[in-house]
Amino acid sequence: MDCIFCKIVSNEIPSVKAYEDDRVLAFMDINPLNEGHLLIVPKAHAATIYEITEADFLAVMSVTHKLAAAVKKVLNPEGINLMQLNGRAANQVVPHLHVHIVPRWSGDGLTISQWEMVAGNMEKIKAVAEKIQSEMGNAE
Ligand code: AMP
Ligand code: ZN
């Protein structure tokens, strides 16, 4: 398959690895938003959260949890953003699921995770919540 992250997993394309196990690979982002910007991917190809198995997703998140602690020890950031984008509308560029770890320092100038708070329409918010609850088999 012509997938850049599959090629990184199979070593056809080089990467700077930070961690590897049976299911998961973590490597450095080559366009880092900050020092220590990491990507955590499942070794089995899955484009988005809709395609990945729950077991692989949990494995990716477990490695993310461990790596966050390692990044804290090594770089001592003041914060960490986790990002995981699904689909073009969400600005996903590489269609092989990945979690970003982005270490943050106050005043680092990054604009990710900054959004304007605008109060929502509570009726609309509740209507959507009811549909989701129902879909989850959780309706009261
Ligand atoms: P996105 O799909 O928008 O969540 O982000 C894709 C990320 O992959 C970007 O941050 C890129 O810098 C990164 N990226 C793309 N190609 C490579 C590569 N060969 N090695 C490491 N990171 C990459
Ligand atoms: Zn892939």
JSON list of C-alpha atoms and ligand atoms in Angstrom, two decimals:
[
{"chain": "A", "resi": 1, "resn": "MET", "atom": "CA", "xyz": [0.00, 0.00, 0.00]},
{"chain": "A", "resi": 2, "resn": "ASP", "atom": "CA", "xyz": [1.23, 3.48, -0.82]},
{"chain": "A", "resi": 3, "resn": "CYS", "atom": "CA", "xyz": [1.13, 4.80, 2.75]},
{"chain": "A", "resi": 4, "resn": "ILE", "atom": "CA", "xyz": [4.01, 6.85, 4.08]},
{"chain": "A", "resi": 5, "resn": "PHE", "atom": "CA", "xyz": [3.57, 5.71, 7.69]},
{"chain": "A", "resi": 6, "resn": "CYS", "atom": "CA", "xyz": [3.31, 2.03, 6.62]},
{"chain": "A", "resi": 7, "resn": "LYS", "atom": "CA", "xyz": [6.64, 2.58, 4.87]},
{"chain": "A", "resi": 8, "resn": "ILE", "atom": "CA", "xyz": [8.07, 4.05, 8.07]},
{"chain": "A", "resi": 9, "resn": "VAL", "atom": "CA", "xyz": [6.77, 1.00, 10.00]},
{"chain": "A", "resi": 10, "resn": "SER", "atom": "CA", "xyz": [8.45, -1.35, 7.49]},
{"chain": "A", "resi": 11, "resn": "ASN", "atom": "CA", "xyz": [11.67, 0.75, 7.44]},
{"chain": "A", "resi": 12, "resn": "GLU", "atom": "CA", "xyz": [11.32, 1.51, 3.70]},
{"chain": "A", "resi": 13, "resn": "ILE", "atom": "CA", "xyz": [11.42, 5.18, 4.73]},
{"chain": "A", "resi": 14, "resn": "PRO", "atom": "CA", "xyz": [13.77, 6.18, 7.57]},
{"chain": "A", "resi": 15, "resn": "SER", "atom": "CA", "xyz": [12.48, 7.70, 10.77]},
{"chain": "A", "resi": 16, "resn": "VAL", "atom": "CA", "xyz": [13.88, 8.74, 14.11]},
{"chain": "A", "resi": 17, "resn": "LYS", "atom": "CA", "xyz": [12.30, 6.18, 16.40]},
{"chain": "A", "resi": 18, "resn": "ALA", "atom": "CA", "xyz": [11.48, 6.77, 20.04]},
{"chain": "A", "resi": 19, "resn": "TYR", "atom": "CA", "xyz": [9.66, 3.53, 20.93]},
{"chain": "A", "resi": 20, "resn": "GLU", "atom": "CA", "xyz": [8.56, 0.30, 19.30]},
{"chain": "A", "resi": 21, "resn": "ASP", "atom": "CA", "xyz": [6.63, -2.81, 20.33]},
{"chain": "A", "resi": 22, "resn": "ASP", "atom": "CA", "xyz": [4.56, -5.50, 18.56]},
{"chain": "A", "resi": 23, "resn": "ARG", "atom": "CA", "xyz": [1.64, -3.21, 17.74]},
{"chain": "A", "resi": 24, "resn": "VAL", "atom": "CA", "xyz": [2.92, 0.35, 17.98]},
{"chain": "A", "resi": 25, "resn": "LEU", "atom": "CA", "xyz": [5.71, 2.60, 16.68]},
{"chain": "A", "resi": 26, "resn": "ALA", "atom": "CA", "xyz": [6.53, 6.09, 17.93]},
{"chain": "A", "resi": 27, "resn": "PHE", "atom": "CA", "xyz": [8.83, 8.39, 15.97]},
{"chain": "A", "resi": 28, "resn": "MET", "atom": "CA", "xyz": [9.77, 12.05, 15.81]},
{"chain": "A", "resi": 29, "resn": "ASP", "atom": "CA", "xyz": [7.71, 14.38, 13.60]},
{"chain": "A", "resi": 30, "resn": "ILE", "atom": "CA", "xyz": [10.00, 15.79, 10.90]},
{"chain": "A", "resi": 31, "resn": "ASN", "atom": "CA", "xyz": [8.18, 19.14, 10.99]},
{"chain": "A", "resi": 32, "resn": "PRO", "atom": "CA", "xyz": [8.12, 19.59, 14.76]},
{"chain": "A", "resi": 33, "resn": "LEU", "atom": "CA", "xyz": [5.77, 22.18, 16.19]},
{"chain": "A", "resi": 34, "resn": "ASN", "atom": "CA", "xyz": [8.02, 22.20, 19.26]},
{"chain": "A", "resi": 35, "resn": "GLU", "atom": "CA", "xyz": [11.00, 20.26, 20.54]},
{"chain": "A", "resi": 36, "resn": "GLY", "atom": "CA", "xyz": [9.95, 16.67, 21.30]},
{"chain": "A", "resi": 37, "resn": "HIS", "atom": "CA", "xyz": [7.01, 16.51, 18.85]},
{"chain": "A", "resi": 38, "resn": "LEU", "atom": "CA", "xyz": [6.23, 12.79, 18.54]},
{"chain": "A", "resi": 39, "resn": "LEU", "atom": "CA", "xyz": [3.89, 10.67, 16.43]},
{"chain": "A", "resi": 40, "resn": "ILE", "atom": "CA", "xyz": [2.48, 7.40, 17.75]},
{"chain": "A", "resi": 41, "resn": "VAL", "atom": "CA", "xyz": [1.06, 5.00, 15.13]},
{"chain": "A", "resi": 42, "resn": "PRO", "atom": "CA", "xyz": [-0.37, 1.47, 14.98]},
{"chain": "A", "resi": 43, "resn": "LYS", "atom": "CA", "xyz": [1.82, -0.87, 12.94]},
{"chain": "A", "resi": 44, "resn": "ALA", "atom": "CA", "xyz": [-1.28, -2.28, 11.22]},
{"chain": "A", "resi": 45, "resn": "HIS", "atom": "CA", "xyz": [-2.59, 0.23, 8.69]},
{"chain": "A", "resi": 46, "resn": "ALA", "atom": "CA", "xyz": [-5.79, 2.03, 9.70]},
{"chain": "A", "resi": 47, "resn": "ALA", "atom": "CA", "xyz": [-6.66, 5.35, 8.12]},
{"chain": "A", "resi": 48, "resn": "THR", "atom": "CA", "xyz": [-8.72, 6.84, 10.93]},
{"chain": "A", "resi": 49, "resn": "ILE", "atom": "CA", "xyz": [-10.41, 6.08, 14.23]},
{"chain": "A", "resi": 50, "resn": "TYR", "atom": "CA", "xyz": [-13.24, 4.44, 12.27]},
{"chain": "A", "resi": 51, "resn": "GLU", "atom": "CA", "xyz": [-10.97, 1.77, 10.79]},
{"chain": "A", "resi": 52, "resn": "ILE", "atom": "CA", "xyz": [-8.63, 1.01, 13.68]},
{"chain": "A", "resi": 53, "resn": "THR", "atom": "CA", "xyz": [-9.48, -1.91, 15.97]},
{"chain": "A", "resi": 54, "resn": "GLU", "atom": "CA", "xyz": [-10.22, -1.09, 19.58]},
{"chain": "A", "resi": 55, "resn": "ALA", "atom": "CA", "xyz": [-7.21, -3.21, 20.65]},
{"chain": "A", "resi": 56, "resn": "ASP", "atom": "CA", "xyz": [-4.83, -1.27, 18.38]},
{"chain": "A", "resi": 57, "resn": "PHE", "atom": "CA", "xyz": [-6.31, 2.06, 19.46]},
{"chain": "A", "resi": 58, "resn": "LEU", "atom": "CA", "xyz": [-5.88, 1.16, 23.14]},
{"chain": "A", "resi": 59, "resn": "ALA", "atom": "CA", "xyz": [-2.30, 0.03, 22.42]},
{"chain": "A", "resi": 60, "resn": "VAL", "atom": "CA", "xyz": [-1.56, 3.41, 20.75]},
{"chain": "A", "resi": 61, "resn": "MET", "atom": "CA", "xyz": [-3.07, 5.28, 23.70]},
{"chain": "A", "resi": 62, "resn": "SER", "atom": "CA", "xyz": [-1.17, 3.16, 26.22]},
{"chain": "A", "resi": 63, "resn": "VAL", "atom": "CA", "xyz": [2.13, 3.98, 24.50]},
{"chain": "A", "resi": 64, "resn": "THR", "atom": "CA", "xyz": [1.07, 7.63, 24.33]},
{"chain": "A", "resi": 65, "resn": "HIS", "atom": "CA", "xyz": [0.53, 7.58, 28.10]},
{"chain": "A", "resi": 66, "resn": "LYS", "atom": "CA", "xyz": [4.02, 6.15, 28.73]},
{"chain": "A", "resi": 67, "resn": "LEU", "atom": "CA", "xyz": [5.69, 8.50, 26.24]},
{"chain": "A", "resi": 68, "resn": "ALA", "atom": "CA", "xyz": [4.07, 11.55, 27.83]},
{"chain": "A", "resi": 69, "resn": "ALA", "atom": "CA", "xyz": [5.72, 10.61, 31.11]},
{"chain": "A", "resi": 70, "resn": "ALA", "atom": "CA", "xyz": [9.07, 10.11, 29.33]},
{"chain": "A", "resi": 71, "resn": "VAL", "atom": "CA", "xyz": [8.77, 13.48, 27.55]},
{"chain": "A", "resi": 72, "resn": "LYS", "atom": "CA", "xyz": [7.99, 15.14, 30.89]},
{"chain": "A", "resi": 73, "resn": "LYS", "atom": "CA", "xyz": [11.16, 13.68, 32.41]},
{"chain": "A", "resi": 74, "resn": "VAL", "atom": "CA", "xyz": [13.39, 14.48, 29.41]},
{"chain": "A", "resi": 75, "resn": "LEU", "atom": "CA", "xyz": [12.14, 17.93, 28.37]},
{"chain": "A", "resi": 76, "resn": "ASN", "atom": "CA", "xyz": [10.12, 19.06, 31.39]},
{"chain": "A", "resi": 77, "resn": "PRO", "atom": "CA", "xyz": [7.49, 20.88, 29.30]},
{"chain": "A", "resi": 78, "resn": "GLU", "atom": "CA", "xyz": [4.94, 23.03, 31.09]},
{"chain": "A", "resi": 79, "resn": "GLY", "atom": "CA", "xyz": [2.17, 21.24, 29.22]},
{"chain": "A", "resi": 80, "resn": "ILE", "atom": "CA", "xyz": [1.47, 18.65, 26.53]},
{"chain": "A", "resi": 81, "resn": "ASN", "atom": "CA", "xyz": [-1.11, 18.72, 23.75]},
{"chain": "A", "resi": 82, "resn": "LEU", "atom": "CA", "xyz": [-2.37, 15.39, 22.41]},
{"chain": "A", "resi": 83, "resn": "MET", "atom": "CA", "xyz": [-3.85, 15.65, 18.91]},
{"chain": "A", "resi": 84, "resn": "GLN", "atom": "CA", "xyz": [-5.40, 12.98, 16.74]},
{"chain": "A", "resi": 85, "resn": "LEU", "atom": "CA", "xyz": [-7.02, 14.15, 13.50]},
{"chain": "A", "resi": 86, "resn": "ASN", "atom": "CA", "xyz": [-9.53, 12.14, 11.48]},
{"chain": "A", "resi": 87, "resn": "GLY", "atom": "CA", "xyz": [-10.47, 13.11, 7.94]},
{"chain": "A", "resi": 88, "resn": "ARG", "atom": "CA", "xyz": [-9.64, 16.00, 5.65]},
{"chain": "A", "resi": 89, "resn": "ALA", "atom": "CA", "xyz": [-12.20, 18.26, 7.33]},
{"chain": "A", "resi": 90, "resn": "ALA", "atom": "CA", "xyz": [-10.28, 17.76, 10.57]},
{"chain": "A", "resi": 91, "resn": "ASN", "atom": "CA", "xyz": [-7.01, 18.64, 8.79]},
{"chain": "A", "resi": 92, "resn": "GLN", "atom": "CA", "xyz": [-5.67, 15.08, 8.74]},
{"chain": "A", "resi": 93, "resn": "VAL", "atom": "CA", "xyz": [-2.89, 15.04, 6.14]},
{"chain": "A", "resi": 94, "resn": "VAL", "atom": "CA", "xyz": [-1.47, 11.51, 6.47]},
{"chain": "A", "resi": 95, "resn": "PRO", "atom": "CA", "xyz": [-4.25, 8.89, 6.27]},
{"chain": "A", "resi": 96, "resn": "HIS", "atom": "CA", "xyz": [-2.66, 6.43, 8.71]},
{"chain": "A", "resi": 97, "resn": "LEU", "atom": "CA", "xyz": [-3.94, 7.02, 12.23]},
{"chain": "A", "resi": 98, "resn": "HIS", "atom": "CA", "xyz": [-1.49, 8.82, 14.49]},
{"chain": "A", "resi": 99, "resn": "VAL", "atom": "CA", "xyz": [-1.48, 10.59, 17.82]},
{"chain": "A", "resi": 100, "resn": "HIS", "atom": "CA", "xyz": [0.66, 13.72, 18.14]},
{"chain": "A", "resi": 101, "resn": "ILE", "atom": "CA", "xyz": [2.42, 14.50, 21.41]},
{"chain": "A", "resi": 102, "resn": "VAL", "atom": "CA", "xyz": [3.28, 18.22, 21.31]},
{"chain": "A", "resi": 103, "resn": "PRO", "atom": "CA", "xyz": [5.22, 19.50, 24.34]},
{"chain": "A", "resi": 104, "resn": "ARG", "atom": "CA", "xyz": [4.14, 23.02, 25.27]},
{"chain": "A", "resi": 105, "resn": "TRP", "atom": "CA", "xyz": [5.76, 25.96, 27.04]},
{"chain": "A", "resi": 106, "resn": "SER", "atom": "CA", "xyz": [3.94, 29.15, 27.90]},
{"chain": "A", "resi": 107, "resn": "GLY", "atom": "CA", "xyz": [4.75, 31.82, 25.35]},
{"chain": "A", "resi": 108, "resn": "ASP", "atom": "CA", "xyz": [5.81, 29.25, 22.72]},
{"chain": "A", "resi": 109, "resn": "GLY", "atom": "CA", "xyz": [3.61, 31.03, 20.19]},
{"chain": "A", "resi": 110, "resn": "LEU", "atom": "CA", "xyz": [1.71, 27.95, 19.01]},
{"chain": "A", "resi": 111, "resn": "THR", "atom": "CA", "xyz": [-1.94, 28.56, 18.26]},
{"chain": "A", "resi": 112, "resn": "ILE", "atom": "CA", "xyz": [-3.11, 24.93, 18.44]},
{"chain": "A", "resi": 113, "resn": "SER", "atom": "CA", "xyz": [-5.76, 24.40, 21.11]},
{"chain": "A", "resi": 114, "resn": "GLN", "atom": "CA", "xyz": [-6.70, 28.08, 21.13]},
{"chain": "A", "resi": 115, "resn": "TRP", "atom": "CA", "xyz": [-10.29, 28.69, 20.24]},
{"chain": "A", "resi": 116, "resn": "GLU", "atom": "CA", "xyz": [-12.81, 31.36, 20.94]},
{"chain": "A", "resi": 117, "resn": "MET", "atom": "CA", "xyz": [-15.49, 30.38, 23.46]},
{"chain": "A", "resi": 118, "resn": "VAL", "atom": "CA", "xyz": [-18.95, 31.07, 22.12]},
{"chain": "A", "resi": 119, "resn": "ALA", "atom": "CA", "xyz": [-21.91, 29.87, 24.20]},
{"chain": "A", "resi": 120, "resn": "GLY", "atom": "CA", "xyz": [-23.95, 27.18, 22.44]},
{"chain": "A", "resi": 121, "resn": "ASN", "atom": "CA", "xyz": [-27.69, 26.77, 22.06]},
{"chain": "A", "resi": 122, "resn": "MET", "atom": "CA", "xyz": [-28.63, 24.45, 24.96]},
{"chain": "A", "resi": 123, "resn": "GLU", "atom": "CA", "xyz": [-31.63, 22.99, 23.13]},
{"chain": "A", "resi": 124, "resn": "LYS", "atom": "CA", "xyz": [-29.43, 21.97, 20.20]},
{"chain": "A", "resi": 125, "resn": "ILE", "atom": "CA", "xyz": [-26.74, 20.66, 22.55]},
{"chain": "A", "resi": 126, "resn": "LYS", "atom": "CA", "xyz": [-29.28, 18.51, 24.41]},
{"chain": "A", "resi": 127, "resn": "ALA", "atom": "CA", "xyz": [-30.90, 17.26, 21.19]},
{"chain": "A", "resi": 128, "resn": "VAL", "atom": "CA", "xyz": [-27.56, 15.99, 19.88]},
{"chain": "A", "resi": 129, "resn": "ALA", "atom": "CA", "xyz": [-26.68, 14.46, 23.26]},
{"chain": "A", "resi": 130, "resn": "GLU", "atom": "CA", "xyz": [-29.98, 12.53, 23.25]},
{"chain": "A", "resi": 131, "resn": "LYS", "atom": "CA", "xyz": [-29.27, 11.13, 19.78]},
{"chain": "A", "resi": 132, "resn": "ILE", "atom": "CA", "xyz": [-25.77, 10.07, 20.81]},
{"chain": "A", "resi": 133, "resn": "GLN", "atom": "CA", "xyz": [-27.06, 8.48, 24.04]},
{"chain": "A", "resi": 134, "resn": "SER", "atom": "CA", "xyz": [-29.65, 6.59, 22.04]},
{"chain": "A", "resi": 135, "resn": "GLU", "atom": "CA", "xyz": [-27.00, 5.41, 19.55]},
{"chain": "A", "resi": 136, "resn": "MET", "atom": "CA", "xyz": [-24.90, 4.23, 22.49]},
{"chain": "A", "resi": 137, "resn": "GLY", "atom": "CA", "xyz": [-27.84, 2.17, 23.74]},
{"chain": "A", "resi": 138, "resn": "ASN", "atom": "CA", "xyz": [-27.92, 4.34, 26.79]},
{"chain": "A", "resi": 139, "resn": "ALA", "atom": "CA", "xyz": [-31.21, 6.20, 26.40]},
{"chain": "A", "resi": 140, "resn": "GLU", "atom": "CA", "xyz": [-33.15, 6.87, 29.59]},
{"chain": "B", "resi": 1, "resn": "AMP", "atom": "P1", "xyz": [-1.73, 15.20, 10.37]},
{"chain": "B", "resi": 1, "resn": "AMP", "atom": "O1", "xyz": [-2.07, 14.12, 9.37]},
{"chain": "B", "resi": 1, "resn": "AMP", "atom": "O2", "xyz": [-2.19, 16.55, 9.93]},
{"chain": "B", "resi": 1, "resn": "AMP", "atom": "O3", "xyz": [-2.18, 14.88, 11.77]},
{"chain": "B", "resi": 1, "resn": "AMP", "atom": "O4", "xyz": [-0.16, 15.32, 10.46]},
{"chain": "B", "resi": 1, "resn": "AMP", "atom": "C1", "xyz": [0.76, 14.56, 9.75]},
{"chain": "B", "resi": 1, "resn": "AMP", "atom": "C2", "xyz": [2.10, 14.76, 10.43]},
{"chain": "B", "resi": 1, "resn": "AMP", "atom": "O5", "xyz": [3.01, 13.85, 9.88]},
{"chain": "B", "resi": 1, "resn": "AMP", "atom": "C3", "xyz": [2.70, 16.17, 10.22]},
{"chain": "B", "resi": 1, "resn": "AMP", "atom": "O6", "xyz": [2.95, 16.74, 11.49]},
{"chain": "B", "resi": 1, "resn": "AMP", "atom": "C4", "xyz": [3.98, 15.89, 9.44]},
{"chain": "B", "resi": 1, "resn": "AMP", "atom": "O7", "xyz": [5.02, 16.75, 9.82]},
{"chain": "B", "resi": 1, "resn": "AMP", "atom": "C5", "xyz": [4.28, 14.46, 9.82]},
{"chain": "B", "resi": 1, "resn": "AMP", "atom": "N1", "xyz": [5.07, 13.73, 8.84]},
{"chain": "B", "resi": 1, "resn": "AMP", "atom": "C6", "xyz": [4.81, 13.58, 7.52]},
{"chain": "B", "resi": 1, "resn": "AMP", "atom": "N2", "xyz": [5.74, 12.81, 6.94]},
{"chain": "B", "resi": 1, "resn": "AMP", "atom": "C7", "xyz": [6.60, 12.44, 7.93]},
{"chain": "B", "resi": 1, "resn": "AMP", "atom": "C8", "xyz": [7.78, 11.63, 7.97]},
{"chain": "B", "resi": 1, "resn": "AMP", "atom": "N3", "xyz": [8.29, 11.04, 6.85]},
{"chain": "B", "resi": 1, "resn": "AMP", "atom": "N4", "xyz": [8.42, 11.48, 9.15]},
{"chain": "B", "resi": 1, "resn": "AMP", "atom": "C9", "xyz": [7.94, 12.07, 10.26]},
{"chain": "B", "resi": 1, "resn": "AMP", "atom": "N5", "xyz": [6.83, 12.83, 10.29]},
{"chain": "B", "resi": 1, "resn": "AMP", "atom": "C10", "xyz": [6.18, 13.02, 9.14]},
{"chain": "B", "resi": 2, "resn": "ZN", "atom": "ZN", "xyz": [-0.48, 2.99, 6.57]}
]
